[in-house]
Every structure is written in C-alpha cells, then in structure tokens.
Coordinates of C-alpha atoms in Angstrom, one line a residue:
M1 CA -2.0 9.2 7.1
D2 CA -1.5 10.7 3.7
K3 CA 1.7 8.6 3.1
I4 CA -0.2 5.4 4.0
K5 CA -2.8 6.4 1.4
K6 CA -0.1 6.9 -1.2
Y7 CA 1.5 3.5 -0.4
M8 CA -1.9 1.8 -0.6
I9 CA -2.6 3.4 -4.0
S10 CA 0.8 2.2 -5.2
L11 CA 0.1 -1.3 -3.9
G12 CA -3.2 -1.2 -5.8
Y13 CA -1.4 -0.4 -9.0
T14 CA 1.1 -3.1 -8.4
L15 CA -1.5 -5.8 -7.5
G16 CA -3.7 -4.7 -10.4
I17 CA -0.9 -5.0 -12.9
I18 CA 0.1 -8.4 -11.5
L19 CA -3.4 -9.7 -11.7
V20 CA -4.0 -8.5 -15.2
L21 CA -0.7 -9.8 -16.6
T22 CA -1.1 -13.1 -14.7
L23 CA -4.6 -13.4 -16.3
I24 CA -3.1 -12.8 -19.7
L25 CA -0.3 -15.2 -19.0
T26 CA -2.8 -17.9 -17.9
I27 CA -4.9 -17.5 -21.0
L28 CA -1.8 -17.8 -23.2
N29 CA -0.7 -20.9 -21.3
Y30 CA -4.2 -22.4 -21.5
F31 CA -4.1 -22.2 -25.3
D32 CA -0.5 -23.5 -25.4
L33 CA 0.8 -20.4 -27.2
L34 CA 3.9 -20.1 -25.1
G35 CA 6.6 -22.6 -24.1
I36 CA 7.3 -23.6 -20.6
K37 CA 10.6 -21.7 -20.5
V38 CA 8.9 -18.5 -21.6
I39 CA 6.2 -19.0 -19.0
N40 CA 8.8 -19.5 -16.2
I41 CA 10.6 -16.3 -17.3
L42 CA 7.4 -14.3 -17.5
K43 CA 6.4 -15.5 -14.0
L44 CA 9.4 -13.6 -12.7
V45 CA 9.0 -10.6 -15.0
V46 CA 5.3 -9.9 -14.1
P47 CA 5.9 -9.0 -10.4
I48 CA 9.0 -7.0 -11.3
L49 CA 7.0 -4.9 -13.8
G50 CA 4.3 -4.4 -11.2
T51 CA 6.7 -3.2 -8.6
I52 CA 8.4 -0.8 -11.1
V53 CA 5.0 0.8 -11.8
G54 CA 4.1 0.9 -8.1
G55 CA 7.5 2.3 -7.3
Y56 CA 7.1 4.9 -10.1
Y57 CA 3.8 6.1 -8.5
A58 CA 5.3 6.2 -5.0
G59 CA 8.3 8.1 -6.3
H60 CA 6.2 10.5 -8.3
N61 CA 4.2 11.4 -5.1
S62 CA 7.4 11.7 -3.1
D63 CA 8.9 15.1 -2.2
R64 CA 12.5 14.1 -2.3
K65 CA 14.9 11.1 -2.1
G66 CA 13.1 8.8 -4.5
Y67 CA 15.4 5.9 -3.9
Q68 CA 14.4 5.9 -0.2
T69 CA 10.7 5.9 -1.1
G70 CA 11.3 3.0 -3.5
I71 CA 13.2 1.0 -0.9
K72 CA 10.4 1.6 1.7
Y73 CA 7.8 0.6 -0.9
G74 CA 9.8 -2.4 -2.0
I75 CA 10.2 -3.6 1.6
V76 CA 6.4 -3.3 2.2
F77 CA 5.6 -5.3 -0.9
A78 CA 8.4 -7.8 -0.2
I79 CA 6.9 -8.4 3.3
I80 CA 3.5 -9.0 1.8
S81 CA 5.0 -11.4 -0.8
L82 CA 7.0 -13.1 1.9
I83 CA 3.9 -13.8 3.9
F84 CA 2.3 -15.4 0.9
I85 CA 5.4 -17.4 0.2
L86 CA 5.5 -18.7 3.8
I87 CA 1.9 -19.7 3.5
F88 CA 2.0 -21.5 0.2
S89 CA 5.6 -22.8 -0.1
S90 CA 9.0 -22.9 1.6
I91 CA 11.8 -20.4 1.7
T92 CA 14.8 -21.1 -0.5
I93 CA 17.7 -19.1 -1.8
T94 CA 15.7 -18.1 -4.9
T95 CA 13.1 -16.6 -2.5
F96 CA 15.7 -14.2 -1.2
L97 CA 16.8 -13.4 -4.7
Y98 CA 13.2 -12.7 -5.6
I99 CA 12.8 -10.4 -2.6
V100 CA 16.0 -8.5 -3.5
L101 CA 14.8 -8.1 -7.1
I102 CA 11.4 -6.8 -5.9
I103 CA 13.1 -4.2 -3.7
L104 CA 15.6 -3.1 -6.5
S105 CA 12.8 -2.9 -9.1
S106 CA 10.7 -0.7 -6.8
M107 CA 13.7 1.5 -6.1
I108 CA 14.3 1.9 -9.9
G109 CA 10.7 2.7 -10.5
S110 CA 10.7 5.3 -7.7
L111 CA 13.8 6.9 -9.2
F112 CA 12.1 7.2 -12.5
G113 CA 9.0 8.7 -10.8
I114 CA 10.8 11.3 -8.8
N115 CA 13.0 12.3 -11.9
K116 CA 9.9 12.7 -14.0
K117 CA 8.3 14.8 -11.3
L118 CA 11.4 17.0 -11.1
T119 CA 11.7 17.5 -14.8
K120 CA 8.0 18.5 -15.0
E121 CA 8.5 21.2 -12.3
N122 CA 11.5 22.8 -14.0

C-alpha cells in the first residue's frame, strides 16, 4: 500500500507540472508570443519534463534499482496517457514514439532520483 501511495504522489507531481506548464503555454499562445513550431515542440517537451520530475520523486523514494522504478512508473503513466489518446484521437506510429519517450524520461528521472538519494546517504 505504501508503494501505491508513492506512485500516486509521483503522478500528482507529474500531472501538476503538466497542468501548470500547459496553462502557461496556453497563455503564451493566446497572446501570440510563440510561433506554431515552438508550440508544437513544447507540446512534446511538457509531458517529458513532467515525467522526469515524477520519475525523480519515484526514484528518490525507491530503495534500490532506480531504473526499474522509473520503468514501472513510466508504464503506469503511459497506460494513463494511452487511455486518453484512445478516447480523444487515434493511435499512430507517433503515439508509440511518444509512449517510449515517456517511459525513457521517467527512467532517466528515476535514475537521477536514486543517485541523489545515494549521494545524500554517503
């Protein structure tokens, strides 16, 4: 039960960051401060940043093997994302690339989290 709580907190961090950055991106788009190419790039970068932070938190609370924790967390978030993708659009090859990027970014964040934890302990 404790692990589920840690994953839910990590999901909260990820979703919070995504919501805040999406709100900022929307405001900047509303006032035409960014070009369409920049907006399209940032639409991909925002979830990746969110999963890096969520993976960092999951890895920081992990006991060992941060990459496994990051992959588990990435798969959980990828399944949630895939459900929303299935509801609102169709699956393409870019969808699978997006899912792989989400899993890899959460794994990288988790590796940073576990390494930060290990350096604090020593």
